[in-house]
Amino acid sequence: MVSTLRHVGGRAATAATDIPFLDLGRVHAGLKVELLDAFAGLIDSGEFTNGPEVARFEDEFARYCGLEHCVGVASGLDGLRLALLGLGVGAGDEVIVPALTFAATAEAVSQVGATPVFADVRDDDYGLDSRAAAAAITTRTRAIIPVHLYGQVADMRSLEDEAAGHGVALVEDACQAHGARRAGRGAGATGAAGVFSFYPGKNLGAMGDAGAVVTDDTELVATLRALREHGQRRKYEHELEGYTARLDTLQAKVLLLKLDHLDAWNGERAAAAAWYSTALAEVGDLQLPTVAAESEPAWHLYVVRTADPERLSHFLRERGIGSGRHYPQPLHLAPAYERLGYKAGAFPVSEAVAAQALSLPIFPGITQDEIARVADAIREYSDGG
Ligand SMILES: *Cc1c(COP(=O)(O)O)cnc(C)c1O
């Protein structure tokens, strides 16, 4: 965080301290001594892979999610890919994914040899629309991957009914929803498997790439453990063809330290979201996030909709305020999936959100004063400032 003298609109202006989109420095500042201690211990032990902290983290994170098992992996994408493989999804199969999500959700499907089939999201919680998902089911559909977008758990009850009725598996992409709950259940606890990313910017972030799959299915766990380490069920016995997709001991140590703070951090995010929603009520054309009944989002992102998010983002940047776009391109219109032949107009809600979404600064430690300043700037923008 730097205090700068900056020119705004041609005038020299003394800018208050910048407000970044995400400030991980604030998250880690209080943990530095403990982290350095953990790293020193790792150097001494030399157990860089499969160290005891990996199993400890798996136990603690499984318990946190309210499930029996957790398998640590190297990224969220690895978690999704291995979960699909472990459930027997492969060539010739179709997997339904929302059109509005981070690319990894669809990448996992293609990378196990299956075809991603896109469906639209709901206009309120931005989760996969259960009726749209049901309409996309064919005889080849093997799984549905609802995404808990921006940290709000999708309507798993309806999705569960559709999936069960058609005999297809549900794999939850909970990569943005660590600790979120809806209708009494935690993110990742409803599907055959729940997948988390611990990319540094997530609510629970490692210091590099990491991920996990949570499940109550003991057989799936054994397959995932083999797949993450070259297909070995025992050393040098390659029953399956696998991957280098382990969770590093170093990341497990970081995650163990940070997991203790996750609920408090999510609480700070929820407070920040509430401040925004109060301060931004009835401002300009802004459409604020909606929270479904019985839903406690993890507030990974605070996303507003406005007619010209790029212009608002630029306006905020000129005032030292960061923002993000999640995501400016729905996946069915991304060049990477052009081969699937989708056209603009196929998924109106995903397309509208992609055109209108702007994510405002939110992270543990952001202050009410900072949020007031963001809100003031947005009000100034809306008043034609
Ligand atoms: C972050 C994320 C992932 C996985 O990302 P990795 O970088 O592979 O850990 C998957 N899906 C969604 C929705 C995400 O936000």
Short mmCIF file of C-alpha atoms and ligand atoms in Angstrom, two decimals:
data_model
loop_
_atom_site.label_atom_id
_atom_site.label_comp_id
_atom_site.label_asym_id
_atom_site.label_seq_id
_atom_site.Cartn_x
_atom_site.Cartn_y
_atom_site.Cartn_z
CA MET A 1 0.00 0.00 0.00
CA VAL A 2 1.51 3.25 -1.09
CA SER A 3 0.41 6.77 -0.47
CA THR A 4 0.87 8.73 -3.66
CA LEU A 5 0.56 12.20 -5.06
CA ARG A 6 -1.29 11.61 -8.26
CA HIS A 7 -2.82 13.58 -11.08
CA VAL A 8 -6.53 13.06 -11.37
CA GLY A 9 -8.29 14.58 -14.33
CA GLY A 10 -5.31 16.87 -14.97
CA ARG A 11 -5.31 18.24 -11.43
CA ALA A 12 -2.69 17.42 -8.86
CA ALA A 13 -4.55 15.61 -6.13
CA THR A 14 -3.37 14.17 -2.87
CA ALA A 15 -4.80 10.71 -3.05
CA ALA A 16 -5.64 8.86 0.09
CA THR A 17 -3.98 5.47 0.40
CA ASP A 18 -4.88 3.20 -2.49
CA ILE A 19 -7.49 0.51 -1.96
CA PRO A 20 -6.32 -2.62 -3.78
CA PHE A 21 -8.74 -5.19 -5.14
CA LEU A 22 -7.10 -7.79 -2.89
CA ASP A 23 -4.48 -7.24 -0.18
CA LEU A 24 -2.91 -10.57 0.81
CA GLY A 25 -0.26 -8.68 2.78
CA ARG A 26 -2.89 -7.78 5.37
CA VAL A 27 -4.03 -11.40 5.54
CA HIS A 28 -0.53 -12.76 6.14
CA ALA A 29 1.00 -10.00 8.27
CA GLY A 30 -0.08 -11.51 11.58
CA LEU A 31 1.00 -15.02 10.58
CA LYS A 32 4.55 -14.29 9.46
CA VAL A 33 6.37 -15.63 12.52
CA GLU A 34 4.34 -18.85 12.56
CA LEU A 35 4.83 -19.31 8.82
CA LEU A 36 8.60 -18.81 9.01
CA ASP A 37 8.69 -21.33 11.83
CA ALA A 38 6.77 -23.84 9.72
CA PHE A 39 9.14 -23.32 6.76
CA ALA A 40 12.19 -23.80 9.02
CA GLY A 41 10.68 -27.07 10.26
CA LEU A 42 10.21 -28.22 6.70
CA ILE A 43 13.84 -27.53 5.80
CA ASP A 44 14.91 -29.56 8.81
CA SER A 45 12.59 -32.49 8.09
CA GLY A 46 13.20 -32.61 4.34
CA GLU A 47 9.75 -34.18 3.87
CA PHE A 48 8.80 -31.95 0.96
CA THR A 49 6.17 -34.35 -0.42
CA ASN A 50 3.83 -36.60 1.56
CA GLY A 51 4.92 -35.07 4.87
CA PRO A 52 2.77 -35.65 7.97
CA GLU A 53 1.12 -32.24 7.59
CA VAL A 54 -0.54 -33.36 4.35
CA ALA A 55 -2.57 -36.02 6.17
CA ARG A 56 -3.20 -33.64 9.08
CA PHE A 57 -4.54 -30.97 6.78
CA GLU A 58 -6.68 -33.53 4.96
CA ASP A 59 -8.21 -34.65 8.26
CA GLU A 60 -8.87 -31.12 9.43
CA PHE A 61 -10.29 -29.90 6.15
CA ALA A 62 -12.56 -32.96 5.81
CA ARG A 63 -13.88 -32.24 9.31
CA TYR A 64 -14.27 -28.54 8.45
CA CYS A 65 -16.42 -29.52 5.44
CA GLY A 66 -18.41 -32.02 7.49
CA LEU A 67 -17.20 -35.02 5.48
CA GLU A 68 -15.21 -38.20 6.11
CA HIS A 69 -12.39 -37.71 3.64
CA CYS A 70 -10.23 -35.14 1.93
CA VAL A 71 -7.55 -35.79 -0.67
CA GLY A 72 -5.05 -32.97 -1.11
CA VAL A 73 -4.03 -32.24 -4.68
CA ALA A 74 -1.87 -29.74 -6.55
CA SER A 75 -4.60 -27.36 -7.77
CA GLY A 76 -8.34 -26.93 -8.09
CA LEU A 77 -8.14 -28.02 -11.71
CA ASP A 78 -6.37 -31.23 -10.64
CA GLY A 79 -9.10 -31.80 -8.09
CA LEU A 80 -11.86 -31.47 -10.69
CA ARG A 81 -10.00 -33.61 -13.22
CA LEU A 82 -9.18 -36.37 -10.76
CA ALA A 83 -12.72 -36.35 -9.33
CA LEU A 84 -14.16 -36.85 -12.84
CA LEU A 85 -11.66 -39.62 -13.61
CA GLY A 86 -12.37 -41.25 -10.25
CA LEU A 87 -16.08 -41.27 -11.04
CA GLY A 88 -15.37 -42.98 -14.35
CA VAL A 89 -16.01 -40.00 -16.65
CA GLY A 90 -14.05 -40.15 -19.90
CA ALA A 91 -14.15 -40.20 -23.69
CA GLY A 92 -17.62 -40.06 -25.22
CA ASP A 93 -19.21 -38.71 -22.04
CA GLU A 94 -20.83 -35.32 -21.54
CA VAL A 95 -20.56 -33.19 -18.43
CA ILE A 96 -22.84 -30.18 -17.85
CA VAL A 97 -21.12 -27.02 -16.62
CA PRO A 98 -22.32 -23.42 -16.24
CA ALA A 99 -21.46 -21.03 -19.07
CA LEU A 100 -20.46 -18.42 -16.47
CA THR A 101 -17.54 -19.75 -14.44
CA PHE A 102 -13.75 -19.74 -14.30
CA ALA A 103 -12.24 -21.72 -17.19
CA ALA A 104 -11.01 -24.57 -14.97
CA THR A 105 -14.54 -26.01 -14.61
CA ALA A 106 -14.72 -26.74 -18.34
CA GLU A 107 -11.00 -27.49 -18.77
CA ALA A 108 -11.32 -30.42 -16.37
CA VAL A 109 -14.08 -31.95 -18.50
CA SER A 110 -12.15 -31.67 -21.78
CA GLN A 111 -8.95 -32.90 -20.19
CA VAL A 112 -10.50 -36.22 -19.13
CA GLY A 113 -11.66 -36.70 -22.71
CA ALA A 114 -15.31 -35.78 -22.16
CA THR A 115 -17.29 -32.92 -23.72
CA PRO A 116 -18.34 -29.87 -21.71
CA VAL A 117 -22.02 -29.06 -22.27
CA PHE A 118 -22.81 -25.52 -21.17
CA ALA A 119 -26.02 -24.41 -19.44
CA ASP A 120 -27.14 -21.02 -18.18
CA VAL A 121 -26.94 -19.73 -14.61
CA ARG A 122 -29.74 -18.25 -12.50
CA ASP A 123 -30.24 -14.51 -12.52
CA ASP A 124 -30.28 -14.27 -8.70
CA ASP A 125 -27.53 -16.40 -7.11
CA TYR A 126 -25.60 -16.98 -10.37
CA GLY A 127 -25.50 -20.72 -9.69
CA LEU A 128 -26.27 -23.31 -12.37
CA ASP A 129 -29.99 -23.21 -13.23
CA SER A 130 -31.37 -26.66 -12.37
CA ARG A 131 -34.01 -26.51 -15.13
CA ALA A 132 -31.41 -25.51 -17.71
CA ALA A 133 -29.14 -28.31 -16.50
CA ALA A 134 -32.00 -30.83 -16.72
CA ALA A 135 -32.80 -29.68 -20.26
CA ALA A 136 -29.17 -30.26 -21.28
CA ILE A 137 -29.09 -33.88 -20.07
CA THR A 138 -28.70 -36.53 -22.81
CA THR A 139 -28.02 -40.27 -22.75
CA ARG A 140 -24.30 -39.42 -22.69
CA THR A 141 -24.43 -37.14 -19.64
CA ARG A 142 -22.38 -38.59 -16.79
CA ALA A 143 -22.01 -35.64 -14.44
CA ILE A 144 -23.09 -32.09 -13.63
CA ILE A 145 -20.65 -29.60 -12.11
CA PRO A 146 -22.48 -26.78 -10.31
CA VAL A 147 -20.18 -23.89 -9.40
CA HIS A 148 -20.66 -21.92 -6.18
CA LEU A 149 -19.90 -18.71 -8.03
CA TYR A 150 -18.55 -15.72 -6.10
CA GLY A 151 -18.86 -17.77 -2.90
CA GLN A 152 -22.61 -18.48 -2.80
CA VAL A 153 -23.60 -22.16 -2.81
CA ALA A 154 -25.78 -23.04 -5.82
CA ASP A 155 -29.28 -24.44 -5.34
CA MET A 156 -28.05 -27.95 -4.60
CA ARG A 157 -31.50 -29.24 -3.54
CA SER A 158 -32.97 -28.72 -7.00
CA LEU A 159 -29.80 -29.85 -8.75
CA GLU A 160 -29.68 -32.97 -6.59
CA ASP A 161 -33.25 -33.84 -7.58
CA GLU A 162 -32.47 -33.46 -11.29
CA ALA A 163 -29.20 -35.38 -11.05
CA ALA A 164 -30.71 -38.23 -9.04
CA GLY A 165 -33.69 -38.44 -11.37
CA HIS A 166 -31.38 -38.92 -14.35
CA GLY A 167 -28.72 -41.05 -12.63
CA VAL A 168 -25.89 -38.58 -13.17
CA ALA A 169 -23.23 -37.60 -10.62
CA LEU A 170 -22.89 -34.16 -9.06
CA VAL A 171 -19.38 -32.79 -8.62
CA GLU A 172 -19.35 -29.48 -6.75
CA ASP A 173 -16.90 -26.83 -7.90
CA ALA A 174 -16.51 -25.21 -4.48
CA CYS A 175 -13.30 -23.42 -5.47
CA GLN A 176 -14.79 -20.03 -4.52
CA ALA A 177 -16.84 -21.15 -1.55
CA HIS A 178 -14.68 -22.41 1.36
CA GLY A 179 -16.93 -22.33 4.39
CA ALA A 180 -20.10 -21.21 2.60
CA ARG A 181 -23.37 -22.86 3.65
CA ARG A 182 -26.86 -23.19 2.24
CA ALA A 183 -29.92 -24.96 3.57
CA GLY A 184 -27.90 -26.43 6.43
CA ARG A 185 -25.18 -27.93 4.28
CA GLY A 186 -21.62 -26.80 3.67
CA ALA A 187 -20.09 -26.18 0.26
CA GLY A 188 -18.76 -29.44 -1.13
CA ALA A 189 -20.88 -31.66 1.12
CA THR A 190 -23.75 -32.57 -1.23
CA GLY A 191 -22.22 -33.96 -4.41
CA ALA A 192 -20.35 -37.22 -4.98
CA ALA A 193 -17.28 -35.03 -4.57
CA GLY A 194 -16.60 -31.41 -3.63
CA VAL A 195 -13.58 -29.70 -5.13
CA PHE A 196 -11.63 -26.78 -3.65
CA SER A 197 -8.80 -24.63 -4.97
CA PHE A 198 -6.30 -23.06 -2.59
CA TYR A 199 -4.91 -20.68 -5.19
CA PRO A 200 -3.49 -17.73 -3.16
CA GLY A 201 -6.43 -15.40 -3.87
CA LYS A 202 -9.13 -17.84 -2.68
CA ASN A 203 -10.79 -17.52 0.75
CA LEU A 204 -8.39 -20.24 1.96
CA GLY A 205 -5.22 -19.69 -0.05
CA ALA A 206 -1.87 -21.47 -0.14
CA MET A 207 1.43 -19.81 -1.09
CA GLY A 208 1.35 -21.24 -4.56
CA ASP A 209 -1.02 -23.72 -6.16
CA ALA A 210 -2.95 -26.32 -4.19
CA GLY A 211 -6.38 -27.95 -4.08
CA ALA A 212 -8.46 -30.69 -2.48
CA VAL A 213 -11.33 -33.08 -3.09
CA VAL A 214 -13.72 -33.85 -0.24
CA THR A 215 -16.07 -36.83 -0.22
CA ASP A 216 -17.64 -39.57 1.91
CA ASP A 217 -16.92 -42.19 -0.80
CA THR A 218 -14.08 -44.41 0.47
CA GLU A 219 -13.59 -46.12 -2.88
CA LEU A 220 -13.27 -42.77 -4.67
CA VAL A 221 -10.71 -41.67 -2.09
CA ALA A 222 -8.48 -44.68 -2.83
CA THR A 223 -8.63 -43.95 -6.56
CA LEU A 224 -7.91 -40.23 -6.04
CA ARG A 225 -4.91 -41.04 -3.83
CA ALA A 226 -3.55 -43.31 -6.57
CA LEU A 227 -4.27 -40.86 -9.40
CA ARG A 228 -2.53 -37.94 -7.69
CA GLU A 229 0.69 -39.96 -7.48
CA HIS A 230 1.33 -41.73 -10.78
CA GLY A 231 -1.48 -44.19 -10.36
CA GLN A 232 0.29 -46.00 -7.54
CA ARG A 233 -1.79 -47.75 -4.92
CA ARG A 234 1.53 -49.03 -3.58
CA LYS A 235 4.96 -47.70 -4.54
CA TYR A 236 5.91 -48.68 -8.11
CA GLU A 237 2.71 -50.65 -8.64
CA HIS A 238 1.00 -48.70 -11.39
CA GLU A 239 -2.49 -50.08 -11.54
CA LEU A 240 -3.74 -46.87 -13.17
CA GLU A 241 -2.08 -44.20 -15.22
CA GLY A 242 -1.83 -41.19 -12.98
CA TYR A 243 -0.39 -37.73 -12.53
CA THR A 244 2.00 -35.65 -10.46
CA ALA A 245 -0.81 -33.95 -8.60
CA ARG A 246 0.14 -34.14 -4.92
CA LEU A 247 -0.42 -31.43 -2.33
CA ASP A 248 3.07 -30.20 -1.31
CA THR A 249 3.97 -30.49 2.37
CA LEU A 250 4.83 -26.79 2.37
CA GLN A 251 1.36 -25.86 1.17
CA ALA A 252 -0.24 -28.21 3.69
CA LYS A 253 1.68 -26.42 6.46
CA VAL A 254 0.49 -23.03 5.22
CA LEU A 255 -3.09 -24.27 4.89
CA LEU A 256 -3.12 -25.81 8.38
CA LEU A 257 -2.08 -22.46 9.86
CA LYS A 258 -4.61 -20.52 7.82
CA LEU A 259 -7.56 -22.91 8.24
CA ASP A 260 -7.83 -21.85 11.91
CA HIS A 261 -8.61 -18.31 10.71
CA LEU A 262 -10.97 -19.13 7.84
CA ASP A 263 -14.25 -18.62 9.69
CA ALA A 264 -13.08 -15.31 11.16
CA TRP A 265 -11.87 -14.16 7.75
CA ASN A 266 -15.16 -15.16 6.14
CA GLY A 267 -16.89 -13.19 8.89
CA GLU A 268 -14.87 -10.11 7.94
CA ARG A 269 -15.83 -10.64 4.29
CA ALA A 270 -19.51 -10.90 5.28
CA ALA A 271 -19.26 -7.66 7.26
CA ALA A 272 -17.63 -5.96 4.27
CA ALA A 273 -20.40 -7.24 1.98
CA ALA A 274 -23.05 -5.91 4.37
CA TRP A 275 -21.35 -2.48 4.46
CA TYR A 276 -21.29 -2.39 0.67
CA SER A 277 -24.92 -3.41 0.38
CA THR A 278 -25.97 -0.63 2.76
CA ALA A 279 -23.72 2.02 1.24
CA LEU A 280 -24.62 1.17 -2.36
CA ALA A 281 -28.38 0.73 -2.03
CA GLU A 282 -30.16 2.72 -4.74
CA VAL A 283 -26.94 4.09 -6.24
CA GLY A 284 -27.17 4.73 -9.99
CA ASP A 285 -27.96 1.68 -12.10
CA LEU A 286 -26.12 -0.63 -9.73
CA GLN A 287 -27.56 -4.11 -9.19
CA LEU A 288 -26.22 -5.54 -5.92
CA PRO A 289 -25.66 -9.22 -5.07
CA THR A 290 -28.68 -11.14 -3.80
CA VAL A 291 -28.46 -13.79 -1.12
CA ALA A 292 -30.85 -16.73 -1.38
CA ALA A 293 -32.96 -17.88 1.58
CA GLU A 294 -30.99 -20.00 4.09
CA SER A 295 -27.75 -19.08 2.31
CA GLU A 296 -24.52 -17.92 3.97
CA PRO A 297 -22.10 -17.03 1.18
CA ALA A 298 -18.33 -17.05 1.72
CA TRP A 299 -18.19 -13.68 -0.11
CA HIS A 300 -15.19 -14.65 -2.23
CA LEU A 301 -16.21 -11.75 -4.48
CA TYR A 302 -18.62 -8.85 -4.12
CA VAL A 303 -19.97 -8.44 -7.65
CA VAL A 304 -22.21 -5.59 -8.77
CA ARG A 305 -23.81 -5.20 -12.18
CA THR A 306 -23.76 -1.95 -14.10
CA ALA A 307 -24.21 -0.95 -17.74
CA ASP A 308 -20.53 -0.16 -18.41
CA PRO A 309 -18.29 -2.00 -15.91
CA GLU A 310 -15.10 -1.12 -17.84
CA ARG A 311 -15.86 2.58 -17.52
CA LEU A 312 -16.62 2.28 -13.81
CA SER A 313 -13.44 0.22 -13.32
CA HIS A 314 -11.42 2.94 -15.05
CA PHE A 315 -13.10 5.65 -12.95
CA LEU A 316 -12.21 3.76 -9.76
CA ARG A 317 -8.64 3.06 -10.92
CA GLU A 318 -8.11 6.81 -11.40
CA ARG A 319 -9.01 7.20 -7.74
CA GLY A 320 -6.63 4.48 -6.58
CA ILE A 321 -9.33 1.81 -6.18
CA GLY A 322 -8.87 -1.67 -7.62
CA SER A 323 -11.64 -3.81 -9.10
CA GLY A 324 -11.97 -6.99 -11.16
CA ARG A 325 -14.10 -8.54 -13.90
CA HIS A 326 -15.43 -12.04 -13.15
CA TYR A 327 -15.79 -12.98 -15.92
CA PRO A 328 -15.91 -10.76 -18.99
CA GLN A 329 -16.34 -13.72 -21.35
CA PRO A 330 -18.81 -16.55 -20.79
CA LEU A 331 -17.05 -19.81 -21.64
CA HIS A 332 -19.36 -20.83 -24.51
CA LEU A 333 -18.13 -17.73 -26.37
CA ALA A 334 -14.44 -18.19 -25.49
CA PRO A 335 -12.19 -19.01 -28.46
CA ALA A 336 -10.99 -22.10 -26.53
CA TYR A 337 -14.49 -23.63 -26.94
CA GLU A 338 -15.33 -22.36 -30.42
CA ARG A 339 -15.15 -25.98 -31.65
CA LEU A 340 -18.30 -26.73 -29.63
CA GLY A 341 -20.28 -24.41 -31.89
CA TYR A 342 -22.18 -22.26 -29.40
CA LYS A 343 -23.51 -18.88 -30.59
CA ALA A 344 -24.03 -15.56 -28.84
CA GLY A 345 -27.53 -15.48 -27.36
CA ALA A 346 -27.44 -19.13 -26.26
CA PHE A 347 -27.20 -18.28 -22.54
CA PRO A 348 -28.71 -14.84 -21.92
CA VAL A 349 -28.10 -14.63 -18.16
CA SER A 350 -24.44 -15.66 -18.39
CA GLU A 351 -23.96 -13.21 -21.26
CA ALA A 352 -25.64 -10.36 -19.40
CA VAL A 353 -23.62 -10.93 -16.23
CA ALA A 354 -20.40 -11.18 -18.27
CA ALA A 355 -21.19 -7.83 -19.88
CA GLN A 356 -22.16 -6.09 -16.62
CA ALA A 357 -20.19 -7.58 -13.72
CA LEU A 358 -17.66 -5.62 -11.71
CA SER A 359 -16.04 -7.07 -8.58
CA LEU A 360 -15.28 -4.54 -5.82
CA PRO A 361 -12.40 -4.82 -3.32
CA ILE A 362 -13.16 -7.41 -0.64
CA PHE A 363 -10.72 -9.25 1.62
CA PRO A 364 -10.22 -9.87 5.34
CA GLY A 365 -9.00 -6.68 6.95
CA ILE A 366 -10.68 -4.24 4.55
CA THR A 367 -12.08 -1.44 6.70
CA GLN A 368 -15.51 0.16 6.83
CA ASP A 369 -13.79 3.45 5.96
CA GLU A 370 -12.29 1.95 2.81
CA ILE A 371 -15.66 0.57 1.78
CA ALA A 372 -17.24 3.98 2.38
CA ARG A 373 -14.59 5.48 0.08
CA VAL A 374 -15.31 2.93 -2.65
CA ALA A 375 -19.02 3.63 -2.28
CA ASP A 376 -18.45 7.40 -2.39
CA ALA A 377 -16.47 7.03 -5.61
CA ILE A 378 -19.23 4.91 -7.16
CA ARG A 379 -21.84 7.47 -6.12
CA GLU A 380 -19.74 10.21 -7.73
CA TYR A 381 -19.52 8.11 -10.91
CA SER A 382 -23.27 7.53 -10.91
CA ASP A 383 -23.93 11.24 -10.43
CA GLY A 384 -21.97 11.82 -13.62
CA GLY A 385 -18.74 12.87 -11.85
C1 LIG B 1 -10.02 -21.01 -8.85
C2 LIG B 1 -11.06 -21.83 -9.49
C3 LIG B 1 -10.81 -23.14 -9.96
C4 LIG B 1 -9.49 -23.84 -9.88
O1 LIG B 1 -8.39 -23.08 -10.05
P1 LIG B 1 -6.89 -23.59 -9.89
O2 LIG B 1 -6.13 -22.40 -10.34
O3 LIG B 1 -6.70 -24.77 -10.76
O4 LIG B 1 -6.66 -23.92 -8.45
C5 LIG B 1 -11.87 -23.85 -10.47
N1 LIG B 1 -13.10 -23.32 -10.57
C6 LIG B 1 -13.38 -22.08 -10.14
C7 LIG B 1 -14.78 -21.58 -10.23
C8 LIG B 1 -12.38 -21.28 -9.59
O5 LIG B 1 -12.67 -20.04 -9.19
#
